[in-house]
Amino acid sequence: MTHKREVNFTPAGQTRTLHIWLPQGYEQTDERYPVMYFFDGHNLFDDRDATYGKSWGFLEFLSGWEKQLILVGVECSHEGANRLVEYCPYHFRKGFLGEIDGTGDATVRWMVEELKPMIDREYRTIPFRECTAIGGSSMGGLMSLYTVVRYNRWFSKAACLSSTIAPCMEDLVNDIGRCDIDPDTRVYLAWGSEEGRGTKEYPRNDTRDDMALRNSDLAARLELHGASTRLYGQEGGRHCEADWEKQVPGFMNYLWMNR
């Protein structure tokens, strides 16, 4: 069962739409559920809501999946370059995205300080970090990685697909090195073999080998803290929802089922 609701996004003084999945039978039981939050939540369930007319197919996947949990997708801003700014946790000074003074940390703090408490208060959740995950793709993948590293006290799992990590590798390396990361942390890091072929997010000088090396480097650093990681290079994978949908069973089973 999915529904939408508006919520105050205080960092921008605006509202954002939440796209929420509640497990089948939610209204007939008193059971409590784990929660997974997603960036770009409008792309999760319905092709009619998705930016490019194709969703991740979560509606079909969750309807037949063994695990029962709540999904909360946060819709991004669709005004100008606001998404890039709100989904950038660092200050980009160089790289293919140009100069961005990111407010991504404010976005995550809003999730931790306002959104998550509201969801835990109004829905039957299991609020502990062990039962709380984050996910996203592209800039949302970067935000998911940043969140599980910097806000590991609240999030124990992250799905980071086609993450925009090239412009901020030094920042990510520094954060992983200095943050307290619980060994009970799982991080899925993925990229597609066709993403380094002149796309907007990955220009031609950023090859798939570069993406594999960067993600492998970050995985190794996370594992030094005792965290578990899974690397996945999607052969033929492009920078699009249709190919991220193909990864849904893999990262969901890795994060939630293989305990």
Short mmCIF file of C-alpha atoms in Angstrom, two decimals:
data_model
loop_
_atom_site.label_atom_id
_atom_site.label_comp_id
_atom_site.label_asym_id
_atom_site.label_seq_id
_atom_site.Cartn_x
_atom_site.Cartn_y
_atom_site.Cartn_z
CA MET A 1 0.00 0.00 0.00
CA THR A 2 1.44 3.36 -1.03
CA HIS A 3 0.37 6.88 -0.22
CA LYS A 4 1.68 10.42 -0.53
CA ARG A 5 1.79 13.21 2.00
CA GLU A 6 3.33 16.65 2.26
CA VAL A 7 5.95 17.49 4.87
CA ASN A 8 7.77 20.68 5.81
CA PHE A 9 11.32 20.77 4.49
CA THR A 10 12.63 23.39 6.87
CA PRO A 11 16.13 23.88 5.35
CA ALA A 12 14.50 25.49 2.30
CA GLY A 13 11.32 26.76 3.93
CA GLN A 14 9.28 24.65 1.50
CA THR A 15 7.25 21.47 1.44
CA ARG A 16 8.31 18.12 -0.01
CA THR A 17 6.19 15.14 -0.98
CA LEU A 18 6.78 11.83 0.76
CA HIS A 19 6.08 8.61 -1.14
CA ILE A 20 5.44 5.94 1.50
CA TRP A 21 5.00 2.19 1.25
CA LEU A 22 3.27 0.38 4.11
CA PRO A 23 3.42 -3.42 4.22
CA GLN A 24 0.41 -5.45 3.24
CA GLY A 25 -1.84 -5.95 6.24
CA TYR A 26 -0.38 -2.93 8.03
CA GLU A 27 -3.82 -1.70 9.12
CA GLN A 28 -4.88 -5.11 10.41
CA THR A 29 -2.00 -5.72 12.85
CA ASP A 30 -0.03 -4.05 15.64
CA GLU A 31 3.30 -5.18 14.20
CA ARG A 32 6.25 -2.78 13.99
CA TYR A 33 8.53 -2.57 10.97
CA PRO A 34 12.05 -1.54 9.90
CA VAL A 35 12.29 1.59 7.75
CA MET A 36 14.30 2.42 4.64
CA TYR A 37 14.51 6.02 3.47
CA PHE A 38 15.23 6.98 -0.14
CA PHE A 39 16.26 10.14 -1.91
CA ASP A 40 14.35 11.01 -5.13
CA GLY A 41 11.33 9.22 -3.70
CA HIS A 42 9.10 10.05 -6.67
CA ASN A 43 11.12 7.56 -8.75
CA LEU A 44 10.42 4.54 -6.54
CA PHE A 45 6.91 3.26 -7.18
CA ASP A 46 4.96 4.69 -10.09
CA ASP A 47 6.12 5.43 -13.63
CA ARG A 48 3.68 8.35 -13.74
CA ASP A 49 5.54 10.08 -10.90
CA ALA A 50 9.06 9.30 -12.13
CA THR A 51 11.13 12.10 -13.61
CA TYR A 52 11.85 10.25 -16.86
CA GLY A 53 8.73 8.09 -16.98
CA LYS A 54 10.32 4.97 -15.45
CA SER A 55 10.32 4.03 -11.77
CA TRP A 56 12.45 1.57 -9.82
CA GLY A 57 9.51 -0.86 -9.72
CA PHE A 58 9.43 -1.06 -5.95
CA LEU A 59 5.66 -1.54 -5.90
CA GLU A 60 5.93 -4.86 -7.70
CA PHE A 61 9.05 -5.92 -5.85
CA LEU A 62 7.75 -5.28 -2.34
CA SER A 63 4.41 -6.90 -3.11
CA GLY A 64 6.19 -10.22 -3.58
CA TRP A 65 9.17 -9.86 -1.23
CA GLU A 66 9.45 -11.91 1.93
CA LYS A 67 10.69 -9.09 4.16
CA GLN A 68 8.13 -6.63 5.54
CA LEU A 69 9.26 -3.02 6.00
CA ILE A 70 8.23 0.59 5.51
CA LEU A 71 9.75 2.62 2.66
CA VAL A 72 9.83 6.41 2.85
CA GLY A 73 10.84 8.17 -0.35
CA VAL A 74 11.56 11.89 -0.09
CA GLU A 75 10.84 13.78 -3.30
CA CYS A 76 13.56 16.20 -4.35
CA SER A 77 13.18 19.80 -5.44
CA HIS A 78 12.36 20.19 -9.11
CA GLU A 79 13.28 23.86 -9.27
CA GLY A 80 16.41 24.75 -11.22
CA ALA A 81 19.61 23.37 -9.70
CA ASN A 82 18.12 22.99 -6.21
CA ARG A 83 18.39 19.21 -6.29
CA LEU A 84 22.13 19.36 -6.93
CA VAL A 85 22.61 21.82 -4.08
CA GLU A 86 20.37 20.01 -1.59
CA TYR A 87 21.88 16.62 -2.49
CA CYS A 88 25.50 17.81 -2.31
CA PRO A 89 26.98 17.28 1.18
CA TYR A 90 30.24 19.06 0.35
CA HIS A 91 31.43 22.18 -1.39
CA PHE A 92 32.44 21.15 -4.91
CA ARG A 93 35.17 23.41 -6.27
CA LYS A 94 36.06 21.45 -9.38
CA GLY A 95 34.85 18.62 -11.54
CA PHE A 96 32.21 18.06 -14.17
CA LEU A 97 29.38 19.49 -12.02
CA GLY A 98 31.14 22.82 -11.61
CA GLU A 99 31.17 24.78 -8.37
CA ILE A 100 28.41 23.88 -5.89
CA ASP A 101 28.01 25.13 -2.33
CA GLY A 102 26.16 22.08 -1.09
CA THR A 103 23.54 22.07 1.66
CA GLY A 104 23.39 18.29 1.79
CA ASP A 105 24.34 18.12 5.46
CA ALA A 106 21.34 20.30 6.31
CA THR A 107 19.18 17.90 4.28
CA VAL A 108 20.41 14.91 6.28
CA ARG A 109 20.08 16.73 9.61
CA TRP A 110 16.47 17.49 8.67
CA MET A 111 15.93 13.78 8.05
CA VAL A 112 17.48 12.85 11.40
CA GLU A 113 16.01 15.64 13.52
CA GLU A 114 12.58 16.11 11.95
CA LEU A 115 11.58 13.51 9.36
CA LYS A 116 12.64 10.34 11.16
CA PRO A 117 11.07 11.38 14.50
CA MET A 118 7.82 12.17 12.67
CA ILE A 119 7.82 8.80 10.87
CA ASP A 120 8.62 6.97 14.12
CA ARG A 121 5.85 8.86 15.90
CA GLU A 122 3.11 8.45 13.30
CA TYR A 123 3.86 4.97 11.95
CA ARG A 124 4.60 1.68 13.68
CA THR A 125 8.34 1.55 13.12
CA ILE A 126 11.27 -0.15 14.81
CA PRO A 127 13.25 3.05 15.36
CA PHE A 128 16.68 1.63 16.20
CA ARG A 129 19.66 2.08 13.85
CA GLU A 130 19.83 -1.66 13.22
CA CYS A 131 16.42 -1.36 11.55
CA THR A 132 17.00 1.90 9.67
CA ALA A 133 18.51 2.21 6.18
CA ILE A 134 19.06 4.83 3.48
CA GLY A 135 19.31 4.59 -0.30
CA GLY A 136 19.58 6.52 -3.52
CA SER A 137 21.23 6.89 -6.91
CA SER A 138 23.54 9.45 -8.51
CA MET A 139 23.59 12.47 -6.16
CA GLY A 140 21.20 10.45 -3.98
CA GLY A 141 23.79 7.66 -3.91
CA LEU A 142 26.41 10.14 -2.73
CA MET A 143 24.00 11.39 -0.06
CA SER A 144 23.30 7.84 1.08
CA LEU A 145 27.01 7.12 1.46
CA TYR A 146 27.56 10.40 3.30
CA THR A 147 24.61 9.64 5.59
CA VAL A 148 25.71 6.15 6.61
CA VAL A 149 29.21 7.46 7.33
CA ARG A 150 28.47 10.76 9.08
CA TYR A 151 25.18 9.73 10.67
CA ASN A 152 26.02 6.12 11.44
CA ARG A 153 24.45 6.49 14.85
CA TRP A 154 21.04 6.50 13.13
CA PHE A 155 21.59 4.49 9.92
CA SER A 156 23.12 1.02 9.71
CA LYS A 157 22.62 0.28 6.01
CA ALA A 158 22.99 2.14 2.73
CA ALA A 159 22.32 1.41 -0.94
CA CYS A 160 24.56 3.69 -3.01
CA LEU A 161 23.91 3.26 -6.74
CA SER A 162 25.91 5.14 -9.39
CA SER A 163 27.01 7.56 -6.70
CA THR A 164 28.47 10.91 -7.78
CA ILE A 165 31.70 10.46 -5.84
CA ALA A 166 34.31 11.70 -8.34
CA PRO A 167 34.19 15.39 -7.34
CA CYS A 168 34.50 14.65 -3.61
CA MET A 169 36.72 11.60 -3.13
CA GLU A 170 39.06 13.47 -0.81
CA ASP A 171 36.16 14.61 1.37
CA LEU A 172 34.69 11.11 1.54
CA VAL A 173 38.06 9.55 2.40
CA ASN A 174 38.55 12.11 5.19
CA ASP A 175 35.07 11.49 6.61
CA ILE A 176 35.45 7.71 6.58
CA GLY A 177 38.80 8.04 8.30
CA ARG A 178 37.61 10.24 11.14
CA CYS A 179 34.04 9.06 11.78
CA ASP A 180 32.94 6.37 14.21
CA ILE A 181 31.42 3.61 12.09
CA ASP A 182 29.78 0.69 13.86
CA PRO A 183 30.93 -2.72 12.58
CA ASP A 184 27.23 -3.55 12.21
CA THR A 185 27.06 -1.48 9.04
CA ARG A 186 26.31 -2.65 5.52
CA VAL A 187 26.99 -0.61 2.41
CA TYR A 188 26.12 -1.55 -1.18
CA LEU A 189 28.23 0.30 -3.76
CA ALA A 190 27.36 -0.06 -7.44
CA TRP A 191 28.10 1.45 -10.85
CA GLY A 192 27.24 0.63 -14.46
CA SER A 193 29.69 -0.24 -17.21
CA GLU A 194 28.03 2.18 -19.66
CA GLU A 195 28.02 5.18 -17.33
CA GLY A 196 31.45 6.37 -18.41
CA ARG A 197 30.42 7.08 -21.97
CA GLY A 198 29.74 10.78 -22.01
CA THR A 199 26.64 10.97 -19.79
CA LYS A 200 25.84 14.11 -17.83
CA GLU A 201 26.90 12.55 -14.53
CA TYR A 202 29.96 10.76 -15.89
CA PRO A 203 31.79 12.49 -18.75
CA ARG A 204 33.99 10.58 -21.16
CA ASN A 205 37.16 11.08 -19.13
CA ASP A 206 35.59 9.27 -16.15
CA THR A 207 35.76 5.64 -17.24
CA ARG A 208 34.10 2.62 -15.70
CA ASP A 209 37.54 1.53 -14.44
CA ASP A 210 37.80 4.81 -12.56
CA MET A 211 34.38 4.23 -11.00
CA ALA A 212 35.33 0.69 -10.00
CA LEU A 213 38.57 1.89 -8.44
CA ARG A 214 36.89 4.70 -6.51
CA ASN A 215 34.14 2.49 -5.13
CA SER A 216 36.64 -0.25 -4.29
CA ASP A 217 38.82 2.25 -2.45
CA LEU A 218 35.88 3.50 -0.38
CA ALA A 219 34.77 -0.06 0.35
CA ALA A 220 38.23 -0.98 1.62
CA ARG A 221 38.26 2.04 3.91
CA LEU A 222 34.83 1.19 5.29
CA GLU A 223 35.93 -2.38 5.92
CA LEU A 224 38.85 -1.09 8.03
CA HIS A 225 36.15 0.00 10.49
CA GLY A 226 34.67 -3.51 10.41
CA ALA A 227 31.77 -2.56 8.15
CA SER A 228 30.54 -4.98 5.48
CA THR A 229 30.37 -3.89 1.85
CA ARG A 230 29.22 -5.29 -1.44
CA LEU A 231 30.59 -4.00 -4.73
CA TYR A 232 28.59 -4.48 -7.89
CA GLY A 233 29.59 -3.46 -11.39
CA GLN A 234 26.49 -3.76 -13.56
CA GLU A 235 27.52 -4.95 -16.99
CA GLY A 236 25.71 -2.83 -19.56
CA GLY A 237 24.36 -0.65 -16.77
CA ARG A 238 23.45 2.92 -17.67
CA HIS A 239 22.67 5.95 -15.54
CA CYS A 240 18.92 5.42 -15.44
CA GLU A 241 16.04 4.06 -13.37
CA ALA A 242 15.47 1.12 -15.71
CA ASP A 243 18.91 -0.29 -14.86
CA TRP A 244 18.76 0.64 -11.17
CA GLU A 245 15.49 -1.29 -10.99
CA LYS A 246 17.39 -4.43 -11.99
CA GLN A 247 19.55 -4.05 -8.89
CA VAL A 248 16.66 -3.75 -6.42
CA PRO A 249 16.48 -7.46 -5.47
CA GLY A 250 20.27 -7.64 -5.08
CA PHE A 251 20.77 -4.70 -2.77
CA MET A 252 17.57 -5.24 -0.78
CA ASN A 253 18.44 -8.87 -0.08
CA TYR A 254 22.01 -7.94 0.81
CA LEU A 255 21.02 -5.18 3.21
CA TRP A 256 18.08 -6.90 4.86
CA MET A 257 17.98 -10.65 4.30
CA ASN A 258 21.50 -12.05 4.60
CA ARG A 259 21.86 -11.83 8.35
#
